[in-house]
CSV table of C-alpha atoms in Angstrom, one decimal:
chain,number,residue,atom,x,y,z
A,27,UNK,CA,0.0,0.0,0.0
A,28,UNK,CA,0.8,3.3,-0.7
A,29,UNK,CA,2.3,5.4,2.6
A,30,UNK,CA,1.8,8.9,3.0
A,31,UNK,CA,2.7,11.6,5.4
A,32,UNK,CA,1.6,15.1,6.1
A,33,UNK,CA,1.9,17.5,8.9
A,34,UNK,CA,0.4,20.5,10.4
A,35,UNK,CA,2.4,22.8,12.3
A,36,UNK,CA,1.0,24.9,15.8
A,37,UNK,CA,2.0,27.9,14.9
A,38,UNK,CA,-1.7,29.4,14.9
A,39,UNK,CA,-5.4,28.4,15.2
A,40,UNK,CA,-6.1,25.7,11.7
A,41,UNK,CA,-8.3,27.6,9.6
A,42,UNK,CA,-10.9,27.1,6.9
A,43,UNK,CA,-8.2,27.1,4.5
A,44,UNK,CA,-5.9,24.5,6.5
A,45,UNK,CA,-9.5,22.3,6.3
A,46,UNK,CA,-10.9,23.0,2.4
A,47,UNK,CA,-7.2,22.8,1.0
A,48,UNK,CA,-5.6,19.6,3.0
A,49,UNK,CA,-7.5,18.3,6.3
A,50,UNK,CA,-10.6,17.1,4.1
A,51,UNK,CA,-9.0,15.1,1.4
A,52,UNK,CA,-6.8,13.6,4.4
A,53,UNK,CA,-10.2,12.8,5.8
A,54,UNK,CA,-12.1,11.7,2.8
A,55,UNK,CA,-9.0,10.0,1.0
A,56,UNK,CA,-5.8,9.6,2.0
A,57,UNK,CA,-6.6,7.6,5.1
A,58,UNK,CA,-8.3,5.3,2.9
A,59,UNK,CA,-6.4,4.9,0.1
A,60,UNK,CA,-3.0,4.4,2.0
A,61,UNK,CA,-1.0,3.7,4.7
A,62,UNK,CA,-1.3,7.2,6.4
A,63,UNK,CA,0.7,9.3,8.9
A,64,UNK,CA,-0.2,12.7,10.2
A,65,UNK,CA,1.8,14.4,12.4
A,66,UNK,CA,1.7,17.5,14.6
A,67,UNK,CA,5.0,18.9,14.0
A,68,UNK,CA,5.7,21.1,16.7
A,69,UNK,CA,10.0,20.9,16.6
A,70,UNK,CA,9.1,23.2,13.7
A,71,UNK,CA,7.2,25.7,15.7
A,72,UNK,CA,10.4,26.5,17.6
A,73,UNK,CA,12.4,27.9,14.6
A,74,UNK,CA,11.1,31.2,15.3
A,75,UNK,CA,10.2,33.2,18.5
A,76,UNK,CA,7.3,31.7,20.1
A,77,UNK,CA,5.5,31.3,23.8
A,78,UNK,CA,5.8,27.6,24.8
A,79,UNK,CA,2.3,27.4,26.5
A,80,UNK,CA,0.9,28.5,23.0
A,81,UNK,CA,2.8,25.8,21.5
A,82,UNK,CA,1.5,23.2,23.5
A,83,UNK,CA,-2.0,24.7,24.0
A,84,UNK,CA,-1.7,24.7,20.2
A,85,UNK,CA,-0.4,21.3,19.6
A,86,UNK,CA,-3.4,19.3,21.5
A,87,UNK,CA,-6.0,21.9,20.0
A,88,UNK,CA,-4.3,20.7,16.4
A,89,UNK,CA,-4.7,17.2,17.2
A,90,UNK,CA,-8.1,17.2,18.3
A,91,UNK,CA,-9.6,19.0,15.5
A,92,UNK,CA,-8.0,16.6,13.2
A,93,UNK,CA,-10.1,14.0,15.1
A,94,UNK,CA,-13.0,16.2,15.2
A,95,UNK,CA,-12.5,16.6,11.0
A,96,UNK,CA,-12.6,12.5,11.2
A,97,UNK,CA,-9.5,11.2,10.9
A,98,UNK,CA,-9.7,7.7,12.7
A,99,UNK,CA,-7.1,6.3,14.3
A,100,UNK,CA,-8.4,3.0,13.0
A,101,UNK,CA,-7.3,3.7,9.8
A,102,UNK,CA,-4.4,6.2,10.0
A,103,UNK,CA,-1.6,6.5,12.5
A,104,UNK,CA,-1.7,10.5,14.1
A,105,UNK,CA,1.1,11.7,16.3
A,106,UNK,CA,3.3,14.4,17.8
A,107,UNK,CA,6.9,15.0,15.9
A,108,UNK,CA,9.0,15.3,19.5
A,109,UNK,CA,7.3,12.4,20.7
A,110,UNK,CA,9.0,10.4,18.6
A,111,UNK,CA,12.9,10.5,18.1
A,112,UNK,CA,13.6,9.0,15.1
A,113,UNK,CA,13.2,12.7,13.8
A,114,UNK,CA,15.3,14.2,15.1
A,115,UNK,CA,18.3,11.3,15.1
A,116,UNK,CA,17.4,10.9,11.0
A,117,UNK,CA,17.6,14.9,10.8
A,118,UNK,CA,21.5,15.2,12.3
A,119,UNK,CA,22.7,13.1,9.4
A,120,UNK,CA,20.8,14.5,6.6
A,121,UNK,CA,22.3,17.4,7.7
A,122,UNK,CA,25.5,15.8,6.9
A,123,UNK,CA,24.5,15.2,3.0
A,124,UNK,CA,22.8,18.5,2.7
A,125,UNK,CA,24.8,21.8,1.6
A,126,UNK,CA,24.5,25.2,2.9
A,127,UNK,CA,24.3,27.1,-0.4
A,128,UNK,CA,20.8,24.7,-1.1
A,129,UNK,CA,19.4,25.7,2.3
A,130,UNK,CA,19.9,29.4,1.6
A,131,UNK,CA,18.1,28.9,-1.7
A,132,UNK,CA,14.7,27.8,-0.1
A,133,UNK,CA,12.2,30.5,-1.0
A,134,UNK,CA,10.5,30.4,2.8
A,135,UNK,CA,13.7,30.4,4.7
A,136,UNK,CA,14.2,33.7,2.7
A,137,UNK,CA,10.9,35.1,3.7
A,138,UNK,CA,10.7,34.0,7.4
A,139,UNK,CA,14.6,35.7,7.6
A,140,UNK,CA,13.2,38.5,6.2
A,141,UNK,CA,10.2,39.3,8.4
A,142,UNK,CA,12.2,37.9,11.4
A,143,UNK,CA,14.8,41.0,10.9
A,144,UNK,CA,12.2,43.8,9.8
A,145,UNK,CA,10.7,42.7,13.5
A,146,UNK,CA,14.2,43.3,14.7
A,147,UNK,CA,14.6,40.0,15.9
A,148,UNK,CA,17.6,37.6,15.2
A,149,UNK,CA,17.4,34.4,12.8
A,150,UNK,CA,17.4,31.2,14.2
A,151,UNK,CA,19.7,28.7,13.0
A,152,UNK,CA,16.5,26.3,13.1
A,153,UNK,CA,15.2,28.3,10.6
A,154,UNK,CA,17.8,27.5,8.0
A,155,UNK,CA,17.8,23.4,8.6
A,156,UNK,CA,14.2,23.3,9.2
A,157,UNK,CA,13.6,21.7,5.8
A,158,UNK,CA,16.0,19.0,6.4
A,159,UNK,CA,14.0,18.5,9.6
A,160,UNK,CA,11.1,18.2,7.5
A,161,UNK,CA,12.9,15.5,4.9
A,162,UNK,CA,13.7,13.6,8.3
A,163,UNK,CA,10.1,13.7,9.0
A,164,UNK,CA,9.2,12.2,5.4
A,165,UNK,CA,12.2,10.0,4.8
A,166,UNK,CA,12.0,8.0,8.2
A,167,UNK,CA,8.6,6.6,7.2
A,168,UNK,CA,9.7,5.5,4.0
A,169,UNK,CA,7.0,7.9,2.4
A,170,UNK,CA,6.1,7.3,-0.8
A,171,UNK,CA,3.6,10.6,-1.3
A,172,UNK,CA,3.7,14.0,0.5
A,173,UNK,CA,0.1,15.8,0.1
A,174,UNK,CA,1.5,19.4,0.4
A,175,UNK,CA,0.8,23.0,-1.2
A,176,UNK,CA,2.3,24.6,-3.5
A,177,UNK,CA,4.3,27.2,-1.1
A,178,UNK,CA,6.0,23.3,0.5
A,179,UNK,CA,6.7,21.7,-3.1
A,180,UNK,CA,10.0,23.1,-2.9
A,181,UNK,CA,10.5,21.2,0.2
A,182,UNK,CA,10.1,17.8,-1.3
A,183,UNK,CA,12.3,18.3,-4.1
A,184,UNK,CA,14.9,18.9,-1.7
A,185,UNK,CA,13.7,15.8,0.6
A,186,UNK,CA,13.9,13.9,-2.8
A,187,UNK,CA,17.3,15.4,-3.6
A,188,UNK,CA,18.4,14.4,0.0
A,189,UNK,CA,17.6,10.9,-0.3
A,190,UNK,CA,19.2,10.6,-4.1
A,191,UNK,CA,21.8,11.6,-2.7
A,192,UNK,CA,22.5,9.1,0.6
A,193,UNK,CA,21.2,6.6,-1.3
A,194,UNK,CA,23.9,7.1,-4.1
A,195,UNK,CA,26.7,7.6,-1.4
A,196,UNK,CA,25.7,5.5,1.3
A,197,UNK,CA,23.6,2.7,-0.6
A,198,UNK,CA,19.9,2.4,-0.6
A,199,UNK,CA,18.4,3.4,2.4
A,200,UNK,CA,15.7,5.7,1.5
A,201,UNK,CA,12.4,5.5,-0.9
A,202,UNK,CA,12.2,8.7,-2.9
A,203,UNK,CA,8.8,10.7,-2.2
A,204,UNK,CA,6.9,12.5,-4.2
A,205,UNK,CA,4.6,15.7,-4.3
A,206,UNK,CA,1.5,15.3,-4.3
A,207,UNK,CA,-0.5,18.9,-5.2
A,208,UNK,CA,-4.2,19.4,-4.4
A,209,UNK,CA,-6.7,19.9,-7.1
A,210,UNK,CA,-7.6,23.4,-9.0
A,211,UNK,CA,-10.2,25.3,-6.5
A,212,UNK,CA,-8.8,24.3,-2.8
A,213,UNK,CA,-6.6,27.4,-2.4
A,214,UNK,CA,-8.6,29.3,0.1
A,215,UNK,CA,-7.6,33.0,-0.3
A,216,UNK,CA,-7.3,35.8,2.8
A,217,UNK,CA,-11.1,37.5,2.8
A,218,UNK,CA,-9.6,40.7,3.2
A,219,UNK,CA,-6.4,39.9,0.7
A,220,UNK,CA,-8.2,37.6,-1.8
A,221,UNK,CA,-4.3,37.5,-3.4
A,222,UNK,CA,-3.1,36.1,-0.2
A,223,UNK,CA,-3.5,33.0,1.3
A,224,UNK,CA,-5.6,32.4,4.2
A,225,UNK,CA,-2.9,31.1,6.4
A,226,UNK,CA,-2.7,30.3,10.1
A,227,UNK,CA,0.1,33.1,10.0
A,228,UNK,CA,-3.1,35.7,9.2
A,229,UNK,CA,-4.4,34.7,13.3
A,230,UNK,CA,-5.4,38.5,13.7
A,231,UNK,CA,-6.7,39.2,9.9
A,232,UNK,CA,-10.2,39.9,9.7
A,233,UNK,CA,-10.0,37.7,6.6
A,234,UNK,CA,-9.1,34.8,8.1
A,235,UNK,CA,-12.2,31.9,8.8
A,236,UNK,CA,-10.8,30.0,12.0
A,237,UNK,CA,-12.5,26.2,12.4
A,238,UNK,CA,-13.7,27.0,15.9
A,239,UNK,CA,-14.6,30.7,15.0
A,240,UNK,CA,-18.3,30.8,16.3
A,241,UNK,CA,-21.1,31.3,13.5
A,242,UNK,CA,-21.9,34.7,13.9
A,243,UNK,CA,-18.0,35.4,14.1
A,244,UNK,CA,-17.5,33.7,10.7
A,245,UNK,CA,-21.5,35.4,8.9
A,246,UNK,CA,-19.4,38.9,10.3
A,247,UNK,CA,-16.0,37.6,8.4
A,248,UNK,CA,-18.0,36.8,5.4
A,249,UNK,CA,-20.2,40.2,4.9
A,250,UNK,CA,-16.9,42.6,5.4
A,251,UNK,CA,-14.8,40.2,2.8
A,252,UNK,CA,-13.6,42.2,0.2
A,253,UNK,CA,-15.0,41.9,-3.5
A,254,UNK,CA,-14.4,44.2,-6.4
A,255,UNK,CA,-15.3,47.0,-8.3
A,256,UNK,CA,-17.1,45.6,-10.6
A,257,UNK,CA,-21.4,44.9,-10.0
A,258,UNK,CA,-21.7,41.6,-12.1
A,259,UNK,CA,-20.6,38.7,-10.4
A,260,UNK,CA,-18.5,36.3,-12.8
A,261,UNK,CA,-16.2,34.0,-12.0
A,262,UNK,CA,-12.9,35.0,-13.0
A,263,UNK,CA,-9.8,35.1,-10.9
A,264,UNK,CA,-7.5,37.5,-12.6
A,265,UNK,CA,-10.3,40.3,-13.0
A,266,UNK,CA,-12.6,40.1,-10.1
A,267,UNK,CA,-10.2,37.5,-7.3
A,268,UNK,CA,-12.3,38.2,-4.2
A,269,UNK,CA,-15.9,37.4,-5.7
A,270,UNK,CA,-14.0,34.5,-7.1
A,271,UNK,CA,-12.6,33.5,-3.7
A,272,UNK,CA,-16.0,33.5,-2.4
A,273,UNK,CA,-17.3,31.3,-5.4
A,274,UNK,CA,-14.4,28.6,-5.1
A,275,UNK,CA,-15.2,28.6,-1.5
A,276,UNK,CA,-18.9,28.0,-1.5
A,277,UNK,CA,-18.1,25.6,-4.3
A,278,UNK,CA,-16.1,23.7,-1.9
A,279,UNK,CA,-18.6,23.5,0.6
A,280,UNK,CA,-21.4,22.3,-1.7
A,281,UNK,CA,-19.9,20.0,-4.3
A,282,UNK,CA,-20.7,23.2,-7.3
A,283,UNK,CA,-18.7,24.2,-9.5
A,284,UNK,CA,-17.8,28.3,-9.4
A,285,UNK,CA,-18.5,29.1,-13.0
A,286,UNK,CA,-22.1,27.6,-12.7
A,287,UNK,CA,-22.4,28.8,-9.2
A,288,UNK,CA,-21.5,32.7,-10.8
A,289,UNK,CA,-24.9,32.5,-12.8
A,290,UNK,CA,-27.1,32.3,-10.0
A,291,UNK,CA,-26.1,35.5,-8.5
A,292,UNK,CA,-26.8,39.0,-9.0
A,293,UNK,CA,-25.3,41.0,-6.2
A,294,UNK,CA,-22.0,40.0,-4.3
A,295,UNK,CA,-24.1,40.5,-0.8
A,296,UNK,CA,-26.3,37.8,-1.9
A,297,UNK,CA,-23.0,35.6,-2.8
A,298,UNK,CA,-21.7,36.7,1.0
A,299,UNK,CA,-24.4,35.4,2.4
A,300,UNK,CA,-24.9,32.1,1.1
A,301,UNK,CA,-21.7,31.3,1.4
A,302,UNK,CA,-21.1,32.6,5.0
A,303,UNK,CA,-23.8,29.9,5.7
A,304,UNK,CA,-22.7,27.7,3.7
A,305,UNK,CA,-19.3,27.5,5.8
A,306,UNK,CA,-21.4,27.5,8.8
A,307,UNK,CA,-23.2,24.9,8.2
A,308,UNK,CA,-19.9,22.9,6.8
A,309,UNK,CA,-18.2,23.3,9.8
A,310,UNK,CA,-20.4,22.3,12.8
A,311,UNK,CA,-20.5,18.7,13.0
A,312,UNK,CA,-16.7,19.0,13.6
A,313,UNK,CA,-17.1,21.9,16.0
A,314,UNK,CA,-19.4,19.9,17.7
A,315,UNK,CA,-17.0,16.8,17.6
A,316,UNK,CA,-14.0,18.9,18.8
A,317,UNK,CA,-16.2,20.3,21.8
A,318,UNK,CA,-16.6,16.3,22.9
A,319,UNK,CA,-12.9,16.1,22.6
A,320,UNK,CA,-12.1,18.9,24.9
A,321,UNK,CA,-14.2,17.5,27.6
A,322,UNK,CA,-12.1,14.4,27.2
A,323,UNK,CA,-8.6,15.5,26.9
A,324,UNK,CA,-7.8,11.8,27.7
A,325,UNK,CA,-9.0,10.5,25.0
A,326,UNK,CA,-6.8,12.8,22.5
A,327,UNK,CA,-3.8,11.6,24.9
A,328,UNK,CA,-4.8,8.2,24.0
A,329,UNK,CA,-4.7,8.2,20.7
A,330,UNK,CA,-1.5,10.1,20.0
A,331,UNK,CA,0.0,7.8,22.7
A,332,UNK,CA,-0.5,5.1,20.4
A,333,UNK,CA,0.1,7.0,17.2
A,334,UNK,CA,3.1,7.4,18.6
A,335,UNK,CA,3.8,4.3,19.5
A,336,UNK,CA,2.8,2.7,16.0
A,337,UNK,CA,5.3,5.8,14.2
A,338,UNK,CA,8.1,4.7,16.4
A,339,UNK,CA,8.1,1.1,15.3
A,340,UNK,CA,7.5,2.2,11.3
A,341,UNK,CA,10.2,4.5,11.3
A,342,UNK,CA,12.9,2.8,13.8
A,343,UNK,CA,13.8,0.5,10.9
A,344,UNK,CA,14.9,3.0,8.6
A,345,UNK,CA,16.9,5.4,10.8
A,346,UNK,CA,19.0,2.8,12.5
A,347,UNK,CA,19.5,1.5,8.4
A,348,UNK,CA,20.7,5.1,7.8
A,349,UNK,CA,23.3,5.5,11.0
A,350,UNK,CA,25.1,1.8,10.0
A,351,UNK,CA,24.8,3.2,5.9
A,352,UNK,CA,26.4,6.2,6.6
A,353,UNK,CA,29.4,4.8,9.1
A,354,UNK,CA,28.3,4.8,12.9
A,355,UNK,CA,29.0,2.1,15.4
A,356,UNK,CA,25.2,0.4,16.4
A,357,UNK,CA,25.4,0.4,20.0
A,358,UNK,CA,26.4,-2.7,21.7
């Protein structure tokens, strides 16, 4: 069977775009069609400045909404990156085949540099080697697919270029992973930026739909999102993206398609509105779910307990392969 992995990182509150562009087709797919792992990588949460109570608060929120979204740990393994070693032991020595020119090349660790000194803070080494972190995280499960965005498929070419290259040095350790993109229409856009992401990044954007953001919270979002000056509503990106934003959302919610959904309207309030509810309606079986889970914290504990467990034993294998390949004495 095919074996996947993905992760989510705590570094904010998982919003309708974390659920409408990955956490549903992990839900509705991906644990079905393969051997799936999803993680909570928090390690990466500490590459930049951060309070460690939000981390954690973070982390356990993370987990149970992917529970709440209906991942089952009957048929996929979910778990927390620190719990389980093998990450960070795999990550040392793929930090021993990668080169520092490549990690200065990565478009993100650019970006996150450059916002970390406009806020006059310093850069974290962390941030630099975070994407061999995040090959560690990949490679140790023998992964063959990575369900990411666009903004990480830069991030699994290096993985792949990571494990070419130990395999060729070394001998072959590693299964090569590929990208896996998600389909035309799940990039949710920023309400107030519709040329932005909505990202968890966005936690104090009026444009950004939180999953636990109560209805009348997310109707308000909705009716202030920002449209265009044009009247007519048509469906087209490039001309008119934040009536389009709204179509491709509502479209995700109800299975239409936006250029068919475009027809029906005549004003933009009118396409506000129905999608606003549409979103509302969308998300409150798993509010509801994830308001079960925090009166059982146990339960969560539970099952990334085990998930952890079950990760531990997949990846073990491979990382102890990896430190005899590469030249280190196994432990007597």
């Amino acid at each position: 069977m095919t074996r996947t992995f993905s992760g989510v990182k705590p570094t904010g509150h998982l919003t309708l775009g974390n659920y409408l562009g990955a956490v549903r087709r992990w839900v509705e797919t991906d644990q079905h069609r393969s051997e799936a792992l999803f993680c909570l990588v928090d390690l990466h949460a500490l590459t930049v400045d951060h309070d460690p109570a939000r981390v954690r608060r973070l982390t356990r929120q993370g987990a149970s909404l992917l529970l709440a979204a209906g991942l089952d740990p009957r048929s996929c393994t979910v778990f927390v990156q620190s719990h389980v070693d093998a990450h960070t032991r795999l990550s040392y020595l793929l930090e021993c085949v990668a080169a520092d020119g490549e990690m200065r090349r990565m478009i993100q660790y650019k970006e996150k540099a450059r916002q970390e000194q406009e806020r006059g803070g310093g850069v974290r080494l962390s941030l630099l080697t975070y994407p061999v972190l995040m090959a560690a995280d990949i490679l140790a499960y023998r992964t063959d697919e990575v369900p990411v965005g666009e903004d990480q498929a830069q991030h699994v070419e290096l993985t792949r270029d990571l494990a070419l290259r130990f395999n060729q040095r070394y001998g072959a350790t590693f299964v090569v992973p590929k990208a896996t993109l998600p389909v035309l229409g799940t990039r949710v856009r920023d309400l107030q930026d519709p040329l932005s992401k909505m990202g968890k990044s966005g936690a104090e954007s009026a444009g950004v739909v939180h999953l636990l953001d109560e209805p009348e919270v997310i109707r308000r979002k909705f009716m202030r999102a920002v449209t265009d000056s044009g009247r007519e509503v048509v469906y087209d990106r490039a001309v008119s993206p934040g009536i389009a934003n709204l179509l491709e959302i509502l479209a995700a919610c109800t299975g239409g398609r936006p250029e068919d959904l475009a027809a029906d309207y005549s004003s933009y309030g009118a396409v506000k509105k129905d999608t606003a509810e549409a979103v509302v309606e969308l998300l409150a079986p798993l509010q509801q779910r994830h308001r079960e889970l925090a009166a059982d914290p146990g339960q969560v504990d539970a099952v990334l307990r085990a998930g952890a467990e079950r990760a531990r034993e997949m990846a073990q294998p491979t990382v102890d392969s990896a430190y005899r390949a590469i030249g280190l004495l196994p432990a007597a």
